[in-house]
CSV table of C-alpha atoms in Angstrom, one decimal:
chain,number,residue,atom,x,y,z
A,1,MET,CA,3.4,-13.9,-29.2
A,2,ASP,CA,6.2,-12.3,-31.3
A,3,PHE,CA,5.8,-9.2,-29.3
A,4,LEU,CA,6.2,-10.9,-26.0
A,5,LEU,CA,9.3,-12.5,-27.3
A,6,LEU,CA,10.7,-9.1,-28.1
A,7,VAL,CA,9.9,-7.9,-24.7
A,8,GLY,CA,11.6,-10.9,-23.2
A,9,ARG,CA,14.6,-10.3,-25.3
A,10,TRP,CA,14.7,-6.6,-24.3
A,11,LEU,CA,14.6,-7.5,-20.6
A,12,VAL,CA,17.6,-10.0,-20.9
A,13,ASP,CA,19.7,-7.8,-23.2
A,14,PRO,CA,22.9,-7.1,-21.2
A,15,ALA,CA,22.9,-3.6,-22.7
A,16,HIS,CA,19.9,-2.8,-20.6
A,17,TRP,CA,21.4,-3.9,-17.3
A,18,GLN,CA,24.2,-1.3,-17.2
A,19,GLY,CA,24.8,2.4,-17.3
A,20,SER,CA,22.8,5.3,-16.1
A,21,ASP,CA,19.7,4.1,-18.0
A,22,GLY,CA,20.2,0.5,-17.1
A,23,ILE,CA,17.6,-1.4,-15.1
A,24,PRO,CA,19.6,-1.6,-11.8
A,25,THR,CA,20.2,2.2,-11.8
A,26,ARG,CA,16.5,2.9,-12.7
A,27,LEU,CA,15.2,0.4,-10.1
A,28,VAL,CA,17.4,1.9,-7.3
A,29,GLU,CA,16.2,5.4,-8.3
A,30,HIS,CA,12.5,4.3,-8.2
A,31,ILE,CA,12.9,2.5,-4.9
A,32,HIS,CA,14.9,5.5,-3.4
A,33,LEU,CA,12.3,8.0,-4.3
A,34,SER,CA,9.6,5.7,-2.9
A,35,VAL,CA,11.1,4.8,0.3
A,36,GLU,CA,12.0,8.5,1.0
A,37,SER,CA,8.5,9.5,0.4
A,38,VAL,CA,6.8,6.8,2.3
A,39,VAL,CA,9.1,7.3,5.4
A,40,ILE,CA,8.5,11.1,5.4
A,41,GLY,CA,4.8,10.5,4.9
A,42,ALA,CA,4.8,8.0,7.7
A,43,LEU,CA,6.6,10.2,10.1
A,44,ILE,CA,4.0,12.9,9.5
A,45,ALA,CA,0.8,10.8,9.2
A,46,LEU,CA,1.2,8.1,11.9
A,47,PRO,CA,1.6,10.3,15.0
A,48,VAL,CA,-1.4,12.5,13.7
A,49,GLY,CA,-3.7,9.5,13.0
A,50,VAL,CA,-2.7,7.7,16.2
A,51,THR,CA,-3.2,10.7,18.4
A,52,LEU,CA,-6.6,11.7,16.8
A,53,GLY,CA,-7.6,8.1,17.1
A,54,HIS,CA,-6.6,7.7,20.7
A,55,TYR,CA,-8.5,10.8,21.7
A,56,GLY,CA,-11.3,10.2,19.3
A,57,ARG,CA,-11.1,13.8,18.0
A,58,PHE,CA,-11.5,15.2,14.4
A,59,GLY,CA,-12.7,11.9,13.1
A,60,ALA,CA,-14.5,13.6,10.2
A,61,LEU,CA,-11.2,15.2,9.2
A,62,ALA,CA,-9.1,11.9,9.6
A,63,ILE,CA,-11.6,10.1,7.4
A,64,ASN,CA,-12.2,12.7,4.8
A,65,ILE,CA,-8.6,13.4,4.1
A,66,SER,CA,-8.6,10.1,2.2
A,67,ASN,CA,-11.6,11.2,0.2
A,68,ALA,CA,-9.9,14.4,-0.6
A,69,GLY,CA,-6.5,12.5,-1.5
A,70,ARG,CA,-8.5,10.3,-4.0
A,71,ALA,CA,-10.1,13.3,-5.6
A,72,ILE,CA,-6.8,15.3,-6.4
A,73,PRO,CA,-5.2,13.8,-9.6
A,74,SER,CA,-1.7,12.6,-8.7
A,75,PHE,CA,-0.5,13.5,-12.3
A,76,GLY,CA,-1.6,17.1,-11.7
A,77,ILE,CA,0.1,17.2,-8.2
A,78,LEU,CA,3.3,16.1,-9.8
A,79,VAL,CA,3.2,18.8,-12.6
A,80,ILE,CA,2.3,21.6,-10.1
A,81,ALA,CA,5.2,20.5,-7.9
A,82,PHE,CA,7.4,20.5,-10.9
A,83,GLN,CA,6.2,24.1,-12.1
A,84,VAL,CA,6.8,25.4,-8.5
A,85,PHE,CA,10.1,23.8,-7.6
A,86,GLY,CA,11.6,23.0,-11.0
A,87,LEU,CA,13.8,20.0,-11.7
A,88,GLY,CA,15.1,17.5,-9.3
A,89,ASP,CA,14.0,15.1,-6.7
A,90,LEU,CA,12.5,17.8,-4.4
A,91,PRO,CA,9.2,18.3,-6.2
A,92,ILE,CA,8.9,14.6,-6.8
A,93,VAL,CA,9.4,13.5,-3.1
A,94,LEU,CA,7.0,16.4,-2.0
A,95,ALA,CA,4.2,15.3,-4.3
A,96,LEU,CA,4.7,11.5,-3.4
A,97,THR,CA,4.8,12.5,0.2
A,98,ALA,CA,1.5,14.4,-0.2
A,99,LEU,CA,-0.1,11.3,-1.7
A,100,ALA,CA,1.3,8.9,1.0
A,101,VAL,CA,-0.1,10.8,3.9
A,102,PRO,CA,-4.0,10.4,3.6
A,103,PRO,CA,-4.4,6.7,3.7
A,104,MET,CA,-2.0,6.4,6.6
A,105,VAL,CA,-3.8,9.0,8.6
A,106,THR,CA,-7.2,7.5,8.0
A,107,ASN,CA,-6.2,3.9,8.7
A,108,SER,CA,-4.3,4.7,11.8
A,109,TYR,CA,-7.1,6.7,13.1
A,110,VAL,CA,-9.6,4.0,12.4
A,111,ALA,CA,-7.2,1.4,13.9
A,112,LEU,CA,-7.0,3.2,17.3
A,113,ARG,CA,-10.6,3.9,17.3
A,114,GLU,CA,-11.4,0.2,16.9
A,115,VAL,CA,-9.5,-0.9,20.0
A,116,ASP,CA,-12.1,-2.4,22.2
A,117,PRO,CA,-13.2,0.1,25.0
A,118,ASP,CA,-13.0,-2.7,27.5
A,119,ILE,CA,-9.5,-3.4,26.7
A,120,ARG,CA,-8.7,0.3,27.3
A,121,ASP,CA,-10.6,0.2,30.7
A,122,ALA,CA,-8.8,-3.0,31.7
A,123,ALA,CA,-5.4,-1.3,30.8
A,124,ARG,CA,-6.2,1.7,32.8
A,125,GLY,CA,-7.5,-0.6,35.7
A,126,MET,CA,-4.0,-2.4,35.6
A,127,GLY,CA,-2.3,0.9,36.2
A,128,TYR,CA,-1.1,1.8,32.8
A,129,ARG,CA,-0.3,5.5,32.4
A,130,GLU,CA,-1.7,7.0,29.2
A,131,LEU,CA,1.5,6.9,27.1
A,132,ALA,CA,2.2,3.3,28.2
A,133,GLN,CA,-1.3,2.3,27.3
A,134,VAL,CA,-1.0,3.8,23.9
A,135,LEU,CA,2.3,2.1,23.2
A,136,ARG,CA,1.9,-1.2,24.9
A,137,VAL,CA,-1.8,-1.9,24.7
A,138,GLU,CA,-3.5,0.1,21.8
A,139,LEU,CA,-0.7,0.1,19.2
A,140,PRO,CA,-0.2,-3.6,19.2
A,141,LEU,CA,-3.9,-4.1,18.7
A,142,ALA,CA,-3.9,-1.5,16.0
A,143,VAL,CA,-1.0,-2.9,14.0
A,144,PRO,CA,-2.8,-4.9,11.3
A,145,LEU,CA,-4.9,-1.8,10.1
A,146,ILE,CA,-2.0,0.7,10.5
A,147,MET,CA,0.1,-1.7,8.4
A,148,ALA,CA,-2.6,-2.0,5.9
A,149,GLY,CA,-2.4,1.9,5.6
A,150,ILE,CA,1.3,1.8,5.2
A,151,ARG,CA,1.0,-0.8,2.5
A,152,THR,CA,-1.7,1.1,0.7
A,153,SER,CA,0.5,4.3,0.7
A,154,ALA,CA,3.6,2.5,-0.3
A,155,VAL,CA,1.9,0.7,-3.3
A,156,GLN,CA,0.4,4.1,-4.4
A,157,VAL,CA,3.7,5.8,-4.0
A,158,VAL,CA,5.5,3.2,-6.2
A,159,ALA,CA,2.7,3.6,-8.8
A,160,THR,CA,2.9,7.4,-8.8
A,161,ALA,CA,6.7,7.4,-8.9
A,162,THR,CA,6.2,5.9,-12.4
A,163,LEU,CA,4.8,9.3,-13.4
A,164,ALA,CA,7.9,11.0,-12.1
A,165,ALA,CA,9.5,10.4,-15.5
A,166,LEU,CA,7.1,12.9,-17.0
A,167,ILE,CA,8.7,15.7,-14.9
A,168,ALA,CA,12.2,14.6,-15.9
A,169,GLY,CA,12.7,12.3,-12.9
A,170,GLY,CA,14.4,8.9,-13.0
A,171,GLY,CA,12.8,5.7,-11.9
A,172,LEU,CA,11.4,2.7,-13.9
A,173,GLY,CA,8.8,5.1,-15.5
A,174,ARG,CA,11.6,6.3,-17.7
A,175,TYR,CA,11.2,3.3,-20.0
A,176,ILE,CA,7.4,3.7,-20.2
A,177,VAL,CA,7.5,7.4,-21.0
A,178,ASP,CA,10.5,7.3,-23.3
A,179,GLY,CA,9.0,4.3,-25.1
A,180,LEU,CA,5.8,6.1,-25.5
A,181,ALA,CA,7.5,9.2,-26.8
A,182,THR,CA,9.4,7.2,-29.5
A,183,GLN,CA,6.7,4.7,-30.2
A,184,ASP,CA,9.1,2.0,-29.0
A,185,TYR,CA,6.3,-0.1,-27.5
A,186,VAL,CA,8.7,-3.0,-26.7
A,187,LYS,CA,10.6,-0.7,-24.4
A,188,THR,CA,7.3,0.7,-22.9
A,189,ALA,CA,6.0,-2.9,-22.3
A,190,ALA,CA,9.3,-3.9,-20.7
A,191,GLY,CA,9.1,-1.0,-18.4
A,192,ALA,CA,5.5,-1.6,-17.6
A,193,LEU,CA,6.4,-5.2,-16.6
A,194,LEU,CA,9.1,-4.1,-14.3
A,195,VAL,CA,6.8,-1.5,-12.6
A,196,ALA,CA,4.1,-4.1,-12.2
A,197,VAL,CA,6.4,-6.6,-10.7
A,198,LEU,CA,7.8,-3.8,-8.3
A,199,ALA,CA,4.3,-2.9,-7.2
A,200,LEU,CA,3.3,-6.5,-6.5
A,201,ALA,CA,6.6,-7.1,-4.7
A,202,THR,CA,6.0,-4.0,-2.5
A,203,GLU,CA,2.5,-5.2,-1.6
A,204,LEU,CA,3.8,-8.7,-0.8
A,205,SER,CA,6.9,-7.7,1.1
A,206,LEU,CA,4.9,-5.3,3.3
A,207,ALA,CA,2.3,-8.1,3.8
A,208,TRP,CA,5.2,-10.2,5.1
A,209,VAL,CA,6.4,-7.4,7.4
A,210,GLN,CA,3.0,-7.1,8.7
A,211,ARG,CA,2.9,-10.8,9.6
A,212,LEU,CA,6.1,-10.3,11.6
A,213,LEU,CA,4.8,-7.3,13.4
A,214,VAL,CA,1.4,-8.5,14.4
A,215,PRO,CA,1.4,-10.1,17.8
A,216,ARG,CA,0.6,-13.7,17.7
A,217,GLY,CA,-2.3,-13.4,20.1
A,218,ILE,CA,-4.4,-11.1,17.8
A,219,ARG,CA,-3.6,-13.0,14.4
A,220,LEU,CA,-7.1,-14.3,14.5
A,221,LEU,CA,-8.6,-10.8,14.3
A,222,ASN,CA,-6.5,-10.4,11.1
A,223,ALA,CA,-8.9,-11.7,8.7
A,224,PRO,CA,-11.4,-8.7,8.2
A,225,VAL,CA,-8.7,-6.0,7.9
A,226,ALA,CA,-9.0,-6.0,4.1
A,227,ALA,CA,-12.7,-4.9,4.3
A,228,ARG,CA,-12.0,-2.3,7.0
A,229,ALA,CA,-8.9,-0.7,5.4
A,230,THR,CA,-9.5,2.3,3.2
A,231,ALA,CA,-9.3,1.7,-0.5
A,232,PHE,CA,-7.0,4.3,-2.0
A,233,LYS,CA,-5.7,4.2,-5.7
A,234,VAL,CA,-4.6,7.4,-7.3
A,235,ALA,CA,-2.3,6.1,-10.1
B,1,MET,CA,11.0,28.6,-15.0
B,2,GLU,CA,14.1,31.1,-15.1
B,3,GLN,CA,13.5,33.8,-17.5
B,4,GLY,CA,16.1,36.3,-18.8
B,5,PRO,CA,15.7,40.0,-17.7
B,6,PHE,CA,14.2,40.9,-21.1
B,7,LEU,CA,11.7,38.2,-20.8
B,8,ALA,CA,10.5,39.0,-17.3
B,9,TYR,CA,7.0,37.7,-17.9
B,10,VAL,CA,5.4,36.2,-14.9
B,11,ASP,CA,2.9,33.4,-15.7
B,12,PRO,CA,-0.1,33.9,-13.6
B,13,TRP,CA,-1.9,30.8,-12.2
B,14,ILE,CA,-5.0,31.6,-14.2
B,15,ASN,CA,-4.7,33.6,-17.4
B,16,TRP,CA,-8.4,34.6,-18.0
B,17,ASP,CA,-7.8,35.7,-21.5
B,18,TRP,CA,-6.6,32.3,-22.5
B,19,LEU,CA,-9.6,30.6,-20.6
B,20,SER,CA,-12.2,32.8,-22.4
B,21,THR,CA,-10.8,32.0,-25.8
B,22,HIS,CA,-10.3,28.3,-25.1
B,23,ILE,CA,-13.6,27.6,-23.2
B,24,SER,CA,-14.7,25.0,-25.8
B,25,LEU,CA,-11.4,23.1,-25.6
B,26,VAL,CA,-11.9,23.0,-21.7
B,27,LEU,CA,-15.6,21.9,-21.9
B,28,GLY,CA,-14.7,19.2,-24.6
B,29,ALA,CA,-11.9,17.7,-22.2
B,30,LEU,CA,-14.5,17.8,-19.3
B,31,GLY,CA,-17.1,16.0,-21.5
B,32,GLU,CA,-14.5,13.4,-22.6
B,33,HIS,CA,-13.5,12.9,-18.9
B,34,ILE,CA,-17.1,12.3,-17.9
B,35,GLU,CA,-17.7,9.7,-20.7
B,36,LEU,CA,-14.5,7.8,-19.8
B,37,THR,CA,-15.4,7.8,-16.2
B,38,ALA,CA,-19.2,6.8,-16.8
B,39,ILE,CA,-18.2,3.8,-19.0
B,40,ALA,CA,-15.7,2.6,-16.4
B,41,LEU,CA,-18.3,2.9,-13.7
B,42,GLY,CA,-21.1,1.4,-15.6
B,43,ALA,CA,-19.2,-1.7,-17.0
B,44,GLY,CA,-17.6,-2.1,-13.5
B,45,LEU,CA,-21.0,-2.4,-11.8
B,46,LEU,CA,-22.3,-4.6,-14.5
B,47,ILE,CA,-19.4,-7.1,-14.0
B,48,ALA,CA,-19.0,-6.6,-10.2
B,49,VAL,CA,-22.6,-7.2,-9.0
B,50,PRO,CA,-23.0,-10.7,-10.7
B,51,LEU,CA,-19.5,-11.7,-9.9
B,52,GLY,CA,-20.0,-10.7,-6.2
B,53,VAL,CA,-23.3,-12.6,-6.0
B,54,ALA,CA,-21.6,-15.7,-7.6
B,55,ALA,CA,-18.6,-15.4,-5.3
B,56,HIS,CA,-20.9,-15.1,-2.3
B,57,ARG,CA,-22.1,-18.6,-3.2
B,58,SER,CA,-18.9,-20.3,-3.9
B,59,ALA,CA,-15.9,-20.1,-1.6
B,60,GLY,CA,-13.5,-21.2,-4.5
B,61,LEU,CA,-14.7,-18.3,-6.8
B,62,ARG,CA,-14.5,-15.9,-3.9
B,63,LEU,CA,-10.9,-16.7,-3.2
B,64,ALA,CA,-10.0,-16.5,-7.0
B,65,ALA,CA,-11.9,-13.2,-7.6
B,66,LEU,CA,-10.5,-11.4,-4.5
B,67,GLY,CA,-6.9,-12.8,-5.3
B,68,PHE,CA,-7.0,-11.9,-9.0
B,69,PHE,CA,-8.6,-8.4,-8.6
B,70,GLY,CA,-6.5,-7.7,-5.5
B,71,ALA,CA,-3.3,-8.3,-7.6
B,72,PHE,CA,-4.8,-6.2,-10.6
B,73,TYR,CA,-5.6,-3.4,-8.3
B,74,THR,CA,-2.0,-3.2,-7.1
B,75,ILE,CA,-0.7,-2.7,-10.7
B,76,PRO,CA,-0.2,0.9,-11.6
B,77,SER,CA,-2.6,2.3,-14.3
B,78,LEU,CA,0.3,3.5,-16.6
B,79,ALA,CA,1.8,0.1,-16.5
B,80,LEU,CA,-1.4,-1.5,-17.5
B,81,PHE,CA,-2.0,0.9,-20.3
B,82,ALA,CA,1.5,0.3,-21.5
B,83,LEU,CA,1.1,-3.4,-21.5
B,84,LEU,CA,-2.3,-3.2,-23.4
B,85,ILE,CA,-1.1,-0.9,-26.2
B,86,PRO,CA,0.5,-3.6,-28.4
B,87,PHE,CA,-2.8,-5.5,-28.2
B,88,THR,CA,-5.6,-3.0,-28.1
B,89,HIS,CA,-3.6,-0.1,-29.6
B,90,LEU,CA,-3.8,3.6,-28.5
B,91,GLY,CA,-7.5,4.5,-27.7
B,92,GLY,CA,-10.5,4.1,-25.5
B,93,THR,CA,-10.4,0.2,-25.2
B,94,THR,CA,-6.8,0.4,-23.7
B,95,ALA,CA,-7.8,3.0,-21.2
B,96,GLU,CA,-11.1,1.3,-20.2
B,97,ILE,CA,-9.8,-2.2,-19.5
B,98,PRO,CA,-7.7,-1.2,-16.5
B,99,LEU,CA,-10.3,1.4,-15.2
B,100,ILE,CA,-13.0,-1.1,-15.3
B,101,GLY,CA,-10.8,-3.7,-13.7
B,102,TYR,CA,-10.0,-1.4,-10.8
B,103,ASN,CA,-13.7,-0.6,-10.3
B,104,VAL,CA,-14.6,-4.3,-10.2
B,105,SER,CA,-11.8,-4.8,-7.6
B,106,ILE,CA,-13.4,-2.2,-5.4
B,107,LEU,CA,-17.1,-3.2,-6.0
B,108,VAL,CA,-16.9,-6.9,-5.9
B,109,ARG,CA,-15.3,-6.6,-2.4
B,110,ASN,CA,-18.1,-4.4,-1.2
B,111,VAL,CA,-20.8,-6.6,-2.8
B,112,LEU,CA,-19.4,-9.5,-0.8
B,113,VAL,CA,-19.1,-7.5,2.4
B,114,GLY,CA,-22.7,-6.4,1.9
B,115,LEU,CA,-24.1,-9.8,1.2
B,116,ASP,CA,-22.1,-11.4,4.0
B,117,ALA,CA,-23.6,-8.8,6.6
B,118,VAL,CA,-27.2,-9.9,5.8
B,119,PRO,CA,-28.3,-11.4,9.1
B,120,ARG,CA,-29.2,-15.2,9.2
B,121,ASP,CA,-32.5,-14.4,10.8
B,122,VAL,CA,-33.6,-12.3,7.9
B,123,LEU,CA,-32.7,-15.0,5.4
B,124,ASP,CA,-34.6,-17.5,7.6
B,125,ALA,CA,-37.6,-15.1,7.7
B,126,ALA,CA,-37.5,-14.7,3.9
B,127,ASP,CA,-37.4,-18.4,3.4
B,128,GLY,CA,-40.3,-18.9,5.8
B,129,MET,CA,-42.3,-16.3,3.9
B,130,GLY,CA,-41.8,-18.6,0.8
B,131,TYR,CA,-39.2,-16.7,-1.1
B,132,ARG,CA,-37.5,-18.7,-3.9
B,133,PRO,CA,-33.8,-18.1,-4.2
B,134,LEU,CA,-33.8,-15.6,-7.1
B,135,PRO,CA,-36.6,-13.3,-5.6
B,136,ARG,CA,-34.8,-13.6,-2.2
B,137,LEU,CA,-31.7,-12.5,-3.8
B,138,LEU,CA,-33.4,-9.6,-5.6
B,139,ARG,CA,-35.7,-8.4,-3.1
B,140,VAL,CA,-34.1,-9.2,0.3
B,141,GLU,CA,-30.3,-9.7,0.0
B,142,LEU,CA,-29.2,-7.2,-2.6
B,143,PRO,CA,-31.3,-4.4,-1.1
B,144,LEU,CA,-29.8,-5.0,2.3
B,145,ALA,CA,-26.3,-5.0,0.6
B,146,LEU,CA,-26.9,-1.6,-1.1
B,147,PRO,CA,-25.3,0.6,1.6
B,148,SER,CA,-22.1,-1.4,1.3
B,149,ILE,CA,-22.4,-1.4,-2.6
B,150,PHE,CA,-22.9,2.4,-2.5
B,151,ALA,CA,-20.0,3.0,-0.3
B,152,GLY,CA,-17.8,1.1,-2.8
B,153,LEU,CA,-19.4,3.0,-5.7
B,154,ARG,CA,-18.4,6.4,-3.9
B,155,VAL,CA,-14.8,5.3,-3.6
B,156,ALA,CA,-14.7,3.9,-7.2
B,157,THR,CA,-16.3,7.1,-8.7
B,158,VAL,CA,-13.8,9.5,-7.1
B,159,SER,CA,-10.8,7.2,-7.8
B,160,THR,CA,-11.8,6.8,-11.4
B,161,ILE,CA,-12.1,10.5,-12.0
B,162,GLY,CA,-8.6,11.0,-10.7
B,163,ILE,CA,-7.1,8.1,-12.6
B,164,VAL,CA,-8.7,9.1,-15.9
B,165,THR,CA,-6.3,12.1,-16.0
B,166,ILE,CA,-3.4,9.6,-16.7
B,167,THR,CA,-5.2,8.2,-19.8
B,168,ALA,CA,-4.0,11.5,-21.6
B,169,LEU,CA,-0.4,10.0,-21.6
B,170,ILE,CA,-1.8,7.3,-24.1
B,171,GLY,CA,-3.4,9.9,-26.3
B,172,LEU,CA,-6.8,10.3,-25.0
B,173,GLY,CA,-8.6,13.4,-24.2
B,174,GLY,CA,-10.2,14.3,-20.8
B,175,LEU,CA,-8.9,16.8,-18.2
B,176,GLY,CA,-5.4,15.0,-18.3
B,177,SER,CA,-4.9,16.4,-21.8
B,178,LEU,CA,-5.0,19.9,-20.2
B,179,ILE,CA,-2.6,18.9,-17.4
B,180,ASP,CA,-0.2,17.5,-20.2
B,181,LYS,CA,-0.6,20.8,-22.2
B,182,GLY,CA,0.3,22.8,-19.0
B,183,LEU,CA,3.4,20.5,-18.6
B,184,VAL,CA,4.6,20.5,-22.2
B,185,GLU,CA,4.0,24.3,-22.9
B,186,ASN,CA,5.1,25.2,-19.2
B,187,PHE,CA,2.0,27.2,-19.0
B,188,HIS,CA,0.0,27.2,-15.6
B,189,THR,CA,-3.6,28.0,-16.8
B,190,PRO,CA,-4.6,24.7,-18.4
B,191,LEU,CA,-3.1,22.8,-15.6
B,192,VAL,CA,-4.8,24.8,-12.8
B,193,VAL,CA,-8.2,24.7,-14.7
B,194,ALA,CA,-7.8,21.0,-15.2
B,195,MET,CA,-7.1,20.4,-11.4
B,196,ILE,CA,-10.0,22.6,-10.3
B,197,LEU,CA,-12.4,20.8,-12.7
B,198,SER,CA,-11.2,17.4,-11.8
B,199,VAL,CA,-11.7,18.0,-8.1
B,200,ALA,CA,-15.0,19.7,-8.7
B,201,LEU,CA,-16.2,16.8,-10.8
B,202,ALA,CA,-15.1,14.2,-8.2
B,203,LEU,CA,-17.1,16.2,-5.5
B,204,THR,CA,-20.1,16.5,-7.8
B,205,ALA,CA,-20.1,12.9,-8.7
B,206,ASP,CA,-19.7,11.8,-5.1
B,207,LEU,CA,-22.7,14.0,-4.2
B,208,LEU,CA,-24.8,12.5,-6.9
B,209,VAL,CA,-24.0,9.0,-5.7
B,210,VAL,CA,-25.0,10.0,-2.2
B,211,MET,CA,-28.2,11.4,-3.5
B,212,ALA,CA,-28.9,8.2,-5.5
B,213,GLN,CA,-28.2,6.3,-2.3
B,214,ARG,CA,-30.8,8.4,-0.3
B,215,VAL,CA,-33.4,7.5,-2.9
B,216,ALA,CA,-32.4,3.9,-3.2
B,217,VAL,CA,-31.8,3.1,0.4
B,218,PRO,CA,-33.9,5.5,2.4
B,219,TRP,CA,-33.4,3.5,5.6
B,220,ALA,CA,-29.6,3.8,5.8
B,221,ARG,CA,-28.1,7.3,5.8
B,222,PRO,CA,-24.7,7.6,4.2
B,223,VAL,CA,-21.8,8.6,6.4
């Protein structure tokens, strides 16, 4: 219990809430790296997944990209990006973006595939053109699973951004990595606690965004999403 | 990295001389990696199957198990390792607790999905044939849930092999120690070797699970 007290004291120490190694700075760095990577990843992955899902093409590719993504160690990807591109945010964002893409492609593909064919036919029968059908009929129905993919990616990016400290990046991982290097396990545990809270907060806030985005009429279909979404954990 | 004009040595992606003299180091790391992975998967299965069966019976336990392990799964591995060090110290236990927990998270969900999908008619038929609850579970329900459990096992296997590389940061061996060596010494070969072996190990393990599934569940072909 003494140890937890020390961690608590570290966290409330005003010295750790200011300066370039302060918690607010590190938190902003962590969020900045993560948001940038998830947004770039989404801009690449969602159009690909939605298009492949709408036409029902290259399904094996869309599914297997997640299997491949799971198999490639995130730690190694970061180190390779560092050795190729050197210091800075660029290698970190590139590596994190590469990790963010697979679950979003797979889930948005599956989401579009799972739209009831009768509903597609009905939309066509009502005179929807193809683009309108995708945007106004298929996408709203696919939102729960697409959001599950974005959530999975975001949580994994936040988790992997912790490792960015190993390649001289910022973020909350700094406390864990620096603490490990100096055997300051109070600092390490405090950093770990902050990272854990940030990961849980990411999950919960995106679950809340999902609730806002899902059309009320299909909330009832929401329950089995967890079982259909691709499990993806790389860090 | 930037080199001066007098040190214009280009580090190749694979230095075969280094590899040939360090083959025992590489194989040792691979062996440690396999051991860490096997323990995490074995213990994960041993916990997840009974827990899934129990949670299938009790709505309260289902909610608690899915909630707890859902949150656990969200927490990054490095954070869990770091939080455990003061209590379980640097070493295998600190690495295995999070790895096992992640595998339980994946597997318990798939055990539940598999058991939920057993058709009511099949259960009625088994009851009508005089199966008691335990034999019905072991000989009817669990076999029908196997495809879903195997699907979870494949995801768990490949994920675990990737995450085990991170255990190098808390001083364990495995292929992550070669990635770390590549990072610290700014030397490509151990890094590239570790990446290739890690992906190859994941693919091989996945194939082994698929083959085990074909033997155990000949009526359902894996996708």
